């Protein structure tokens, strides 16, 4: 089609409004309109500021005006965040109100009042803006079919956030359900720029799939903070740079400082206030803050009432904060996409470049930051790998289906395998998941009289919910996002936010920590309330952050390796980094792009082996555990290991003479299963699986279980099941999850497959410059929970015995 | 089997890692809070716990009985979780139990969970006195030394920055509380109000149960 010659959008109802605003249509909007009108499912890739939201609504609005006074639900818009959903409503309101179009639209999320939800069900709007969880709930109602049977479009916003997780699985199943209700349904996906656009298309589109892409030609301006200070070997808090960061904040009207963890956010915020001589308005924003506090910060941000906000990924997606002038990223970027997303938060204007400064917190991060900038210049984005769908989400979906009414399992299976993540779901696994919902799916049929769903006697393929009470349980447990056990933090009667139970358990009365930018003193914990008071002390512990370490993307890791191998160091780095690398070159070696450097040296009576994999923390952690086993087998008497994104260090009593015999693909095949058995990874994932599949409930009607109770009973179930029914579908599901996510199985496999021919072994007399950062990180214990527990008990008992002996001798 | 020696009321008791207590002088084995059939009882609310608890609890008990061959077995309450629990006892289980009853005297003290339930062949007591010891589910006002259950005590241990919870035997001068012998049974912190009200907070002897060993704190 020749877009320039004929622009069908000039006849669109919104054209008048566009003209009034002196805006013109983007080429991708014209193209999308055409494809959708001719019956295609489309994924649109466009940067922020390129009218993405409007792009999704062009066809629905056109249709609705042509259909005149269409009654019922016509278009469903899915947003990843509640706050975004509200923002969409505001954006949609402007043209519809100003043009006085006869189109109704409403938002429906967890925050919508029951009254309003009820009204929506009786009299649905033409356009409904909602979240994947709310969609799943709508599909679980008995009248879901009537509600959706005229649905024409489903628009998935920020589809790139939905591709590689369980939320995506849930959404994909519910989209297929909608397609069953309304076979004419068309799908429109809106995405930030992606490397593997085809994958997004495969995931979403069924009818004449099309990709529409609009690339931004204006590259962001990103540089690394120039510092006169010494960049430390290791550490993650960027204390050295605080004064220079402060100067950068002063230079711009409005700055967002992005950090990677909540602990970093609190620390940065606190430190900025300590040097805030100019009385700048600085705020902090992270996911654990109470909603009202967060909204206040967001509000101040959009009105330009603050000078700087320190934030975690909580501010990554979402609202347009037009006045943000500069982004400062403190800590490793971890991935190109993530960095671009963050950088894109400044200057929401297509034609002016975003501005960002990167602040590496240590020397490896400097190289990573530099590599990220290079990749962005080349527009080399990270790949988002689609994953195979998880079993537990299917189980939840089966329960939801039963809530909506009796169903035929063959029909349900056929519908599920239409969803891209479940193309390969085996009938046998599906049947086990049916059993899981029916009675827990145990081999021992003890629960015949207590089923949740049952087969009709006249037709064994039809299943039905035992009683309607169960629907309430489903509705209180819908969704795939499982938080760590959290406790409510109370200052007087005011709620400050949520904090990890694990962190609080380690505190004694009077211990202090930073939260929401204040130093607080722990007083007491009761049920799930933690009472604190303001502390006068400035010394504090910092909330731990267990919300997941962000993995270093494979793409960026490769780029780091390539950069490191370059010989023109003086052009690339400041003197201190160059010196560090030069010394490394003289003493040991700097690995080439496809080489794996292994250094070995004696240190303090022990023998050290450092392996530079650049595989990311997850994969390195797993490799460390596997190597421990390998070393043990060869009788090198290993003592421990530490891993970070770039390397692993192991120390042993004996010299590791034959590393090449251990470090290869056989290591994975031989020890992985064993490793999974013994560590708590699968156990932890089992908890998520048990909750998502509704085997155990996180919330019962009328009462909320505290996190610990859930954790406790799921651990017991896990132990009992493993012993008695090792083939149970939920164990299988947890094991698959472990392989997929936690241990970065495929990445490790790829590396180990080719590693043996590429090992460069350096025997040194002492520690190398490149090894210093990871050696400094040695302080963690790397024993499994079971071992740690025994160790703690043993140790404590010995200490007490010792004390007792001393006393008796005296 | 490894055991931890505990002196209580001038008598010697052995605490085993399987959460049973043995009184050697009288060749008496003591267990508490088995909560047999808890999984079944949860299943009636559609919370499907794995149905292996009954089998596992009984097996563990039978192993102890085989090894120790006690003259008496005292169950200090909550043998069963509730009335549905009896559903999980199969004919074979009943047969096995009656076989063990031939050599061992089963003394079933009723707990709050099973006070209204009967099983054929079992002798029931609200509490049971031997010498200066009273066996009871929940402690009562008495000058005697008491051995009881009910609370499922566990201890919170903070050591070198790590926190763990461990099921424990615990006693003060007069009252001894056994841990739960059950599988899917939770626990209550020794510092909780409920347990403090019974044992007080001071001079507690705490014996956390490890993998193959009972420790002493």
PDB file of C-alpha atoms in Angstrom, chain A residues 1-10 24-35 37 211-214:
ATOM      1  CA  UNK A   1       0.000   0.000   0.000  1.00  0.00           C
ATOM      2  CA  UNK A   2       1.252   3.492  -0.730  1.00  0.00           C
ATOM      3  CA  UNK A   3       0.717   5.411   2.463  1.00  0.00           C
ATOM      4  CA  UNK A   4       1.650   8.800   1.068  1.00  0.00           C
ATOM      5  CA  UNK A   5      -0.904   8.799  -1.721  1.00  0.00           C
ATOM      6  CA  UNK A   6      -3.963   7.865   0.197  1.00  0.00           C
ATOM      7  CA  UNK A   7      -4.371   8.387   3.885  1.00  0.00           C
ATOM      8  CA  UNK A   8      -7.644   6.777   4.876  1.00  0.00           C
ATOM      9  CA  UNK A   9      -7.317   8.380   8.299  1.00  0.00           C
ATOM     10  CA  UNK A  10      -8.182  11.766   6.819  1.00  0.00           C
ATOM     11  CA  UNK A  24      -0.660  14.802  11.983  1.00  0.00           C
ATOM     12  CA  UNK A  25      -1.037  11.063  11.734  1.00  0.00           C
ATOM     13  CA  UNK A  26       2.053   8.909  12.119  1.00  0.00           C
ATOM     14  CA  UNK A  27       2.827   6.449   9.322  1.00  0.00           C
ATOM     15  CA  UNK A  28       2.458   3.535  11.749  1.00  0.00           C
ATOM     16  CA  UNK A  29      -1.014   4.738  12.697  1.00  0.00           C
ATOM     17  CA  UNK A  30      -2.070   4.775   9.072  1.00  0.00           C
ATOM     18  CA  UNK A  31      -0.578   1.367   8.483  1.00  0.00           C
ATOM     19  CA  UNK A  32      -2.154  -0.156  11.595  1.00  0.00           C
ATOM     20  CA  UNK A  33      -5.557   1.256  10.661  1.00  0.00           C
ATOM     21  CA  UNK A  34      -5.298  -0.352   7.255  1.00  0.00           C
ATOM     22  CA  UNK A  35      -4.206  -3.779   8.499  1.00  0.00           C
ATOM     23  CA  UNK A  37      -9.527  -2.824   8.887  1.00  0.00           C
ATOM     24  CA  UNK A 211       3.977  -6.277  12.305  1.00  0.00           C
ATOM     25  CA  UNK A 212       3.919  -2.491  12.164  1.00  0.00           C
ATOM     26  CA  UNK A 213       7.097  -0.823  13.258  1.00  0.00           C
ATOM     27  CA  UNK A 214       8.148   2.755  13.751  1.00  0.00           C
TER      28      UNK A 214
END
